Amino acid sequence: KVSSQNNYFKQGVLEVKGKALFNGMPTSSYTVSVYNKGKVVDSMKSKSKRAIYFSFEFNNVYTILYETDNCDDKMIVVDTRVPKGLSYLEDDTHEFEIELSQNLLKETSETEDMPVAILFIDKKEKMLVLSDSYHSFIHNENNYALVSEGK
């Protein structure tokens, strides 16, 4: 017998909307690629300042890679693994903004190739959220965030 939890998460997807910014303003002319298990599952070159919509299956870990000329690549990890005991999500959508301009990360060999953010399903919140602890660790406190919750 399949539980209601399995049905909800097998049939649904997480909808994520990401907007790229350059110096705080919407930008175009960048490439975004989505990886799962080390393989490219989708890739596109954006020529529009509009947000890009992603659909992610549950119980996977994805990496979104943003690339643009004259800027460091930016990665976001989207962890869609469902916590044990969670039977549904309050909201199966999420929005974020990612700053593509100068490198605002702490300059250490430990963090230079790390994602700028990690999104995961929070059991208490029952939705996809930005990891506050990871975000605090990776970002320089004196600069604005590279990734923020969408508006």
Short mmCIF file of N, CA and C in Angstrom, two decimals:
data_model
loop_
_atom_site.label_atom_id
_atom_site.label_comp_id
_atom_site.label_asym_id
_atom_site.label_seq_id
_atom_site.Cartn_x
_atom_site.Cartn_y
_atom_site.Cartn_z
N LYS A 1 0.85 -1.19 0.00
CA LYS A 1 0.00 0.00 0.00
C LYS A 1 0.88 1.24 0.00
N VAL A 2 0.56 2.20 -0.84
CA VAL A 2 1.33 3.44 -0.94
C VAL A 2 0.69 4.47 -0.01
N SER A 3 1.51 5.09 0.82
CA SER A 3 0.98 6.09 1.76
C SER A 3 0.64 7.39 1.02
N SER A 4 -0.17 8.22 1.68
CA SER A 4 -0.53 9.50 1.09
C SER A 4 0.70 10.38 0.92
N GLN A 5 1.69 10.23 1.81
CA GLN A 5 2.92 11.00 1.69
C GLN A 5 3.61 10.68 0.37
N ASN A 6 3.73 9.39 0.07
CA ASN A 6 4.39 9.00 -1.17
C ASN A 6 3.64 9.51 -2.39
N ASN A 7 2.31 9.45 -2.38
CA ASN A 7 1.53 9.96 -3.51
C ASN A 7 1.75 11.45 -3.72
N TYR A 8 1.71 12.24 -2.66
CA TYR A 8 1.88 13.69 -2.77
C TYR A 8 3.23 14.02 -3.40
N PHE A 9 4.29 13.41 -2.89
CA PHE A 9 5.62 13.76 -3.35
C PHE A 9 6.01 13.08 -4.66
N LYS A 10 5.36 11.99 -5.04
CA LYS A 10 5.64 11.36 -6.33
C LYS A 10 4.96 12.11 -7.47
N GLN A 11 3.79 12.65 -7.20
CA GLN A 11 3.02 13.31 -8.26
C GLN A 11 3.39 14.78 -8.43
N GLY A 12 3.87 15.42 -7.37
CA GLY A 12 4.13 16.85 -7.42
C GLY A 12 5.58 17.20 -7.73
N VAL A 13 5.78 18.47 -7.96
CA VAL A 13 7.12 19.02 -8.17
C VAL A 13 7.22 20.32 -7.39
N LEU A 14 8.44 20.72 -7.14
CA LEU A 14 8.69 22.03 -6.55
C LEU A 14 8.90 23.04 -7.67
N GLU A 15 8.20 24.13 -7.62
CA GLU A 15 8.34 25.19 -8.61
C GLU A 15 9.22 26.28 -8.00
N VAL A 16 10.33 26.57 -8.67
CA VAL A 16 11.27 27.56 -8.18
C VAL A 16 11.46 28.61 -9.26
N LYS A 17 11.42 29.87 -8.84
CA LYS A 17 11.57 30.99 -9.77
C LYS A 17 12.81 31.77 -9.37
N GLY A 18 13.77 31.90 -10.29
CA GLY A 18 15.01 32.60 -9.98
C GLY A 18 15.23 33.77 -10.91
N LYS A 19 15.61 34.90 -10.31
CA LYS A 19 15.88 36.11 -11.08
C LYS A 19 17.34 36.49 -10.89
N ALA A 20 18.04 36.73 -11.99
CA ALA A 20 19.45 37.14 -11.94
C ALA A 20 19.54 38.65 -11.89
N LEU A 21 20.44 39.14 -11.04
CA LEU A 21 20.66 40.58 -10.88
C LEU A 21 22.12 40.91 -11.17
N PHE A 22 22.36 42.12 -11.65
CA PHE A 22 23.71 42.64 -11.80
C PHE A 22 23.70 44.02 -11.17
N ASN A 23 24.49 44.18 -10.12
CA ASN A 23 24.49 45.41 -9.32
C ASN A 23 23.09 45.78 -8.85
N GLY A 24 22.34 44.77 -8.44
CA GLY A 24 21.01 44.99 -7.86
C GLY A 24 19.87 45.17 -8.84
N MET A 25 20.15 45.14 -10.13
CA MET A 25 19.12 45.34 -11.15
C MET A 25 18.96 44.06 -11.98
N PRO A 26 17.73 43.75 -12.42
CA PRO A 26 17.53 42.56 -13.27
C PRO A 26 18.46 42.61 -14.48
N THR A 27 19.00 41.46 -14.85
CA THR A 27 19.95 41.41 -15.95
C THR A 27 19.59 40.31 -16.93
N SER A 28 20.19 40.37 -18.09
CA SER A 28 20.04 39.33 -19.11
C SER A 28 21.44 38.90 -19.53
N SER A 29 21.52 38.13 -20.56
CA SER A 29 22.80 37.69 -21.12
C SER A 29 23.65 36.89 -20.13
N TYR A 30 23.09 35.79 -19.68
CA TYR A 30 23.80 34.84 -18.83
C TYR A 30 23.33 33.44 -19.19
N THR A 31 24.10 32.46 -18.78
CA THR A 31 23.74 31.07 -19.02
C THR A 31 23.41 30.43 -17.68
N VAL A 32 22.35 29.64 -17.66
CA VAL A 32 21.99 28.90 -16.45
C VAL A 32 21.87 27.42 -16.82
N SER A 33 22.50 26.59 -15.99
CA SER A 33 22.46 25.14 -16.20
C SER A 33 22.00 24.47 -14.91
N VAL A 34 21.24 23.39 -15.05
CA VAL A 34 20.77 22.62 -13.90
C VAL A 34 21.42 21.25 -13.97
N TYR A 35 22.03 20.84 -12.85
CA TYR A 35 22.69 19.55 -12.75
C TYR A 35 21.98 18.68 -11.73
N ASN A 36 21.96 17.37 -12.01
CA ASN A 36 21.47 16.37 -11.07
C ASN A 36 22.40 15.18 -11.19
N LYS A 37 22.96 14.78 -10.07
CA LYS A 37 23.90 13.65 -10.03
C LYS A 37 25.08 13.86 -10.98
N GLY A 38 25.55 15.11 -11.06
CA GLY A 38 26.73 15.44 -11.85
C GLY A 38 26.50 15.58 -13.34
N LYS A 39 25.25 15.44 -13.79
CA LYS A 39 24.95 15.55 -15.22
C LYS A 39 24.01 16.72 -15.48
N VAL A 40 24.23 17.39 -16.61
CA VAL A 40 23.37 18.50 -17.00
C VAL A 40 22.00 17.95 -17.38
N VAL A 41 20.95 18.45 -16.72
CA VAL A 41 19.59 18.03 -17.07
C VAL A 41 18.86 19.11 -17.84
N ASP A 42 19.37 20.35 -17.77
CA ASP A 42 18.77 21.45 -18.53
C ASP A 42 19.78 22.59 -18.59
N SER A 43 19.75 23.34 -19.67
CA SER A 43 20.64 24.48 -19.82
C SER A 43 20.02 25.46 -20.79
N MET A 44 20.22 26.75 -20.53
CA MET A 44 19.69 27.76 -21.45
C MET A 44 20.48 29.05 -21.33
N LYS A 45 20.49 29.81 -22.39
CA LYS A 45 21.10 31.14 -22.39
C LYS A 45 19.96 32.14 -22.30
N SER A 46 20.01 32.96 -21.28
CA SER A 46 18.95 33.95 -21.10
C SER A 46 19.29 35.22 -21.85
N LYS A 47 18.30 35.73 -22.55
CA LYS A 47 18.45 37.01 -23.24
C LYS A 47 17.39 37.99 -22.73
N SER A 48 16.74 37.60 -21.65
CA SER A 48 15.65 38.39 -21.08
C SER A 48 15.96 38.70 -19.62
N LYS A 49 15.41 39.78 -19.12
CA LYS A 49 15.59 40.17 -17.71
C LYS A 49 14.54 39.52 -16.82
N ARG A 50 13.66 38.72 -17.41
CA ARG A 50 12.63 38.06 -16.62
C ARG A 50 13.18 36.88 -15.84
N ALA A 51 12.46 36.49 -14.82
CA ALA A 51 12.85 35.35 -14.00
C ALA A 51 12.76 34.06 -14.81
N ILE A 52 13.55 33.08 -14.40
CA ILE A 52 13.53 31.75 -15.01
C ILE A 52 12.79 30.82 -14.05
N TYR A 53 11.92 29.99 -14.60
CA TYR A 53 11.15 29.03 -13.80
C TYR A 53 11.79 27.65 -13.90
N PHE A 54 11.95 27.02 -12.75
CA PHE A 54 12.50 25.67 -12.67
C PHE A 54 11.44 24.76 -12.04
N SER A 55 11.38 23.51 -12.47
CA SER A 55 10.55 22.49 -11.83
C SER A 55 11.47 21.37 -11.39
N PHE A 56 11.42 21.04 -10.10
CA PHE A 56 12.29 20.01 -9.54
C PHE A 56 11.47 18.88 -8.96
N GLU A 57 11.84 17.65 -9.30
CA GLU A 57 11.21 16.48 -8.70
C GLU A 57 11.68 16.36 -7.26
N PHE A 58 10.83 15.76 -6.44
CA PHE A 58 11.18 15.55 -5.04
C PHE A 58 12.25 14.46 -4.91
N ASN A 59 12.92 14.48 -3.76
CA ASN A 59 13.92 13.49 -3.36
C ASN A 59 15.13 13.43 -4.28
N ASN A 60 15.59 14.62 -4.68
CA ASN A 60 16.80 14.77 -5.47
C ASN A 60 17.57 15.97 -4.95
N VAL A 61 18.82 16.08 -5.37
CA VAL A 61 19.63 17.26 -5.07
C VAL A 61 20.09 17.82 -6.41
N TYR A 62 19.77 19.08 -6.65
CA TYR A 62 20.10 19.75 -7.90
C TYR A 62 21.09 20.88 -7.63
N THR A 63 21.87 21.21 -8.64
CA THR A 63 22.73 22.38 -8.59
C THR A 63 22.34 23.27 -9.76
N ILE A 64 22.09 24.54 -9.46
CA ILE A 64 21.83 25.54 -10.50
C ILE A 64 23.11 26.35 -10.65
N LEU A 65 23.65 26.41 -11.86
CA LEU A 65 24.88 27.15 -12.12
C LEU A 65 24.58 28.34 -13.02
N TYR A 66 24.90 29.53 -12.53
CA TYR A 66 24.76 30.76 -13.30
C TYR A 66 26.14 31.17 -13.79
N GLU A 67 26.25 31.45 -15.09
CA GLU A 67 27.52 31.88 -15.68
C GLU A 67 27.29 33.12 -16.53
N THR A 68 28.19 34.09 -16.39
CA THR A 68 28.15 35.29 -17.20
C THR A 68 29.57 35.79 -17.41
N ASP A 69 29.78 36.55 -18.47
CA ASP A 69 31.12 37.06 -18.77
C ASP A 69 31.61 37.99 -17.67
N ASN A 70 32.89 37.93 -17.40
CA ASN A 70 33.59 38.83 -16.47
C ASN A 70 33.12 38.75 -15.02
N CYS A 71 32.45 37.67 -14.66
CA CYS A 71 32.00 37.48 -13.27
C CYS A 71 32.26 36.03 -12.87
N ASP A 72 32.43 35.82 -11.58
CA ASP A 72 32.57 34.46 -11.08
C ASP A 72 31.26 33.70 -11.27
N ASP A 73 31.36 32.41 -11.56
CA ASP A 73 30.16 31.57 -11.65
C ASP A 73 29.52 31.51 -10.27
N LYS A 74 28.21 31.38 -10.23
CA LYS A 74 27.47 31.28 -8.97
C LYS A 74 26.65 30.00 -8.98
N MET A 75 26.69 29.25 -7.88
CA MET A 75 25.95 27.98 -7.76
C MET A 75 24.95 28.07 -6.61
N ILE A 76 23.80 27.46 -6.82
CA ILE A 76 22.81 27.30 -5.77
C ILE A 76 22.46 25.82 -5.72
N VAL A 77 22.47 25.25 -4.53
CA VAL A 77 22.06 23.86 -4.36
C VAL A 77 20.59 23.84 -3.94
N VAL A 78 19.80 23.01 -4.61
CA VAL A 78 18.38 22.84 -4.28
C VAL A 78 18.20 21.39 -3.86
N ASP A 79 18.00 21.19 -2.57
CA ASP A 79 17.84 19.86 -1.98
C ASP A 79 16.35 19.59 -1.80
N THR A 80 15.80 18.70 -2.63
CA THR A 80 14.36 18.43 -2.59
C THR A 80 14.04 17.13 -1.84
N ARG A 81 15.03 16.63 -1.09
CA ARG A 81 14.77 15.42 -0.30
C ARG A 81 13.73 15.73 0.78
N VAL A 82 12.75 14.87 0.88
CA VAL A 82 11.62 15.08 1.79
C VAL A 82 11.97 14.51 3.16
N PRO A 83 11.90 15.34 4.21
CA PRO A 83 12.17 14.84 5.57
C PRO A 83 11.17 13.77 5.97
N LYS A 84 11.65 12.77 6.72
CA LYS A 84 10.76 11.70 7.20
C LYS A 84 9.61 12.30 8.00
N GLY A 85 8.43 11.76 7.77
CA GLY A 85 7.26 12.18 8.52
C GLY A 85 6.52 13.37 7.93
N LEU A 86 7.08 14.02 6.93
CA LEU A 86 6.40 15.16 6.29
C LEU A 86 5.43 14.62 5.25
N SER A 87 4.14 14.99 5.36
CA SER A 87 3.15 14.42 4.46
C SER A 87 2.71 15.38 3.35
N TYR A 88 3.02 16.67 3.48
CA TYR A 88 2.65 17.65 2.45
C TYR A 88 3.45 18.92 2.68
N LEU A 89 3.41 19.83 1.71
CA LEU A 89 4.05 21.13 1.85
C LEU A 89 2.98 22.22 1.92
N GLU A 90 3.22 23.21 2.74
CA GLU A 90 2.32 24.36 2.81
C GLU A 90 2.38 25.15 1.50
N ASP A 91 3.57 25.18 0.90
CA ASP A 91 3.78 25.93 -0.34
C ASP A 91 4.81 25.17 -1.16
N ASP A 92 4.49 24.82 -2.39
CA ASP A 92 5.44 24.08 -3.22
C ASP A 92 6.10 24.99 -4.26
N THR A 93 6.20 26.28 -3.93
CA THR A 93 6.89 27.24 -4.78
C THR A 93 7.95 27.97 -3.96
N HIS A 94 8.92 28.55 -4.65
CA HIS A 94 9.94 29.34 -3.98
C HIS A 94 10.51 30.33 -4.99
N GLU A 95 10.84 31.53 -4.52
CA GLU A 95 11.45 32.54 -5.38
C GLU A 95 12.77 32.98 -4.78
N PHE A 96 13.75 33.26 -5.63
CA PHE A 96 15.01 33.82 -5.15
C PHE A 96 15.57 34.77 -6.18
N GLU A 97 16.50 35.60 -5.72
CA GLU A 97 17.26 36.49 -6.59
C GLU A 97 18.73 36.17 -6.34
N ILE A 98 19.52 36.20 -7.40
CA ILE A 98 20.95 35.93 -7.29
C ILE A 98 21.74 37.05 -7.93
N GLU A 99 22.68 37.59 -7.19
CA GLU A 99 23.53 38.68 -7.67
C GLU A 99 24.70 38.08 -8.44
N LEU A 100 24.86 38.49 -9.71
CA LEU A 100 25.91 37.93 -10.56
C LEU A 100 27.16 38.81 -10.62
N SER A 101 27.11 40.03 -10.10
CA SER A 101 28.25 40.93 -10.22
C SER A 101 29.42 40.49 -9.35
N GLN A 102 30.18 41.41 -8.84
CA GLN A 102 31.44 41.09 -8.16
C GLN A 102 31.30 40.01 -7.11
N ASN A 103 32.42 39.42 -6.80
CA ASN A 103 32.47 38.34 -5.82
C ASN A 103 32.37 38.92 -4.42
N LEU A 104 31.29 38.60 -3.70
CA LEU A 104 31.09 39.10 -2.35
C LEU A 104 31.32 38.04 -1.29
N LEU A 105 31.85 36.90 -1.72
CA LEU A 105 32.09 35.82 -0.77
C LEU A 105 33.38 36.06 0.00
N LYS A 106 33.48 35.49 1.16
CA LYS A 106 34.73 35.51 1.90
C LYS A 106 35.79 34.82 1.04
N GLU A 107 36.91 35.44 0.88
CA GLU A 107 37.96 34.90 0.02
C GLU A 107 38.84 33.92 0.77
N THR A 108 38.44 32.68 0.81
CA THR A 108 39.28 31.64 1.39
C THR A 108 39.25 30.45 0.47
N SER A 109 40.26 29.64 0.55
CA SER A 109 40.30 28.45 -0.30
C SER A 109 39.17 27.49 0.06
N GLU A 110 38.65 27.58 1.30
CA GLU A 110 37.57 26.70 1.73
C GLU A 110 36.24 27.05 1.08
N THR A 111 36.03 28.32 0.71
CA THR A 111 34.72 28.74 0.23
C THR A 111 34.67 29.12 -1.24
N GLU A 112 35.81 29.19 -1.94
CA GLU A 112 35.80 29.74 -3.29
C GLU A 112 34.97 28.92 -4.29
N ASP A 113 34.85 27.62 -4.12
CA ASP A 113 34.08 26.80 -5.05
C ASP A 113 32.76 26.32 -4.45
N MET A 114 32.35 26.93 -3.37
CA MET A 114 31.12 26.50 -2.69
C MET A 114 29.91 27.23 -3.26
N PRO A 115 28.73 26.64 -3.13
CA PRO A 115 27.51 27.32 -3.56
C PRO A 115 27.30 28.62 -2.78
N VAL A 116 26.61 29.58 -3.39
CA VAL A 116 26.30 30.81 -2.68
C VAL A 116 25.08 30.63 -1.78
N ALA A 117 24.32 29.57 -2.01
CA ALA A 117 23.14 29.31 -1.17
C ALA A 117 22.73 27.86 -1.27
N ILE A 118 22.04 27.41 -0.23
CA ILE A 118 21.44 26.07 -0.23
C ILE A 118 19.97 26.23 0.13
N LEU A 119 19.11 25.67 -0.72
CA LEU A 119 17.68 25.62 -0.45
C LEU A 119 17.34 24.19 -0.07
N PHE A 120 16.48 24.01 0.93
CA PHE A 120 16.10 22.67 1.37
C PHE A 120 14.67 22.69 1.88
N ILE A 121 14.06 21.50 1.98
CA ILE A 121 12.70 21.39 2.51
C ILE A 121 12.79 21.35 4.03
N ASP A 122 12.21 22.35 4.65
CA ASP A 122 12.20 22.45 6.11
C ASP A 122 10.95 21.75 6.65
N LYS A 123 11.17 20.76 7.52
CA LYS A 123 10.05 19.97 8.04
C LYS A 123 9.09 20.82 8.86
N LYS A 124 9.62 21.74 9.66
CA LYS A 124 8.77 22.58 10.51
C LYS A 124 7.97 23.60 9.68
N GLU A 125 8.65 24.24 8.73
CA GLU A 125 8.00 25.25 7.88
C GLU A 125 7.12 24.63 6.80
N LYS A 126 7.39 23.36 6.47
CA LYS A 126 6.67 22.63 5.41
C LYS A 126 6.77 23.33 4.06
N MET A 127 8.01 23.79 3.75
CA MET A 127 8.26 24.44 2.47
C MET A 127 9.76 24.49 2.20
N LEU A 128 10.09 24.85 0.97
CA LEU A 128 11.48 25.03 0.58
C LEU A 128 11.95 26.36 1.15
N VAL A 129 13.10 26.34 1.85
CA VAL A 129 13.61 27.55 2.49
C VAL A 129 15.11 27.70 2.21
N LEU A 130 15.60 28.91 2.39
CA LEU A 130 17.02 29.21 2.29
C LEU A 130 17.68 28.86 3.61
N SER A 131 18.78 28.14 3.57
CA SER A 131 19.49 27.76 4.79
C SER A 131 20.14 28.99 5.40
N ASP A 132 19.59 29.48 6.50
CA ASP A 132 20.12 30.67 7.17
C ASP A 132 21.53 30.45 7.70
N SER A 133 21.78 29.29 8.28
CA SER A 133 23.10 29.04 8.86
C SER A 133 24.18 28.97 7.77
N TYR A 134 23.87 28.31 6.65
CA TYR A 134 24.83 28.26 5.55
C TYR A 134 25.03 29.65 4.97
N HIS A 135 23.94 30.37 4.79
CA HIS A 135 23.98 31.71 4.22
C HIS A 135 24.86 32.63 5.07
N SER A 136 24.72 32.58 6.40
CA SER A 136 25.54 33.40 7.30
C SER A 136 27.01 33.03 7.20
N PHE A 137 27.29 31.74 7.10
CA PHE A 137 28.67 31.27 7.03
C PHE A 137 29.37 31.73 5.75
N ILE A 138 28.69 31.59 4.62
CA ILE A 138 29.33 31.78 3.33
C ILE A 138 29.44 33.25 2.91
N HIS A 139 28.55 34.10 3.41
CA HIS A 139 28.53 35.49 2.95
C HIS A 139 29.24 36.43 3.91
N ASN A 140 29.85 37.41 3.31
CA ASN A 140 30.52 38.44 4.07
C ASN A 140 29.46 39.33 4.71
N GLU A 141 29.50 39.49 6.02
CA GLU A 141 28.47 40.23 6.75
C GLU A 141 28.36 41.69 6.33
N ASN A 142 29.42 42.27 5.80
CA ASN A 142 29.39 43.69 5.45
C ASN A 142 28.81 43.97 4.07
N ASN A 143 28.49 42.94 3.32
CA ASN A 143 27.96 43.11 1.97
C ASN A 143 26.52 42.63 1.89
N TYR A 144 25.81 43.08 0.88
CA TYR A 144 24.45 42.60 0.68
C TYR A 144 24.50 41.15 0.21
N ALA A 145 23.43 40.43 0.40
CA ALA A 145 23.39 38.99 0.11
C ALA A 145 23.48 38.72 -1.39
N LEU A 146 24.18 37.67 -1.73
CA LEU A 146 24.23 37.21 -3.12
C LEU A 146 22.93 36.56 -3.54
N VAL A 147 22.28 35.93 -2.61
CA VAL A 147 21.00 35.29 -2.88
C VAL A 147 20.03 35.73 -1.80
N SER A 148 18.84 36.09 -2.21
CA SER A 148 17.84 36.51 -1.25
C SER A 148 16.50 35.90 -1.62
N GLU A 149 15.62 35.88 -0.65
CA GLU A 149 14.27 35.41 -0.92
C GLU A 149 13.66 36.37 -1.94
N GLY A 150 12.92 35.82 -2.90
CA GLY A 150 12.28 36.65 -3.91
C GLY A 150 11.18 37.51 -3.31
N LYS A 151 10.79 38.48 -4.09
CA LYS A 151 9.75 39.41 -3.61
C LYS A 151 8.46 39.19 -4.34
#
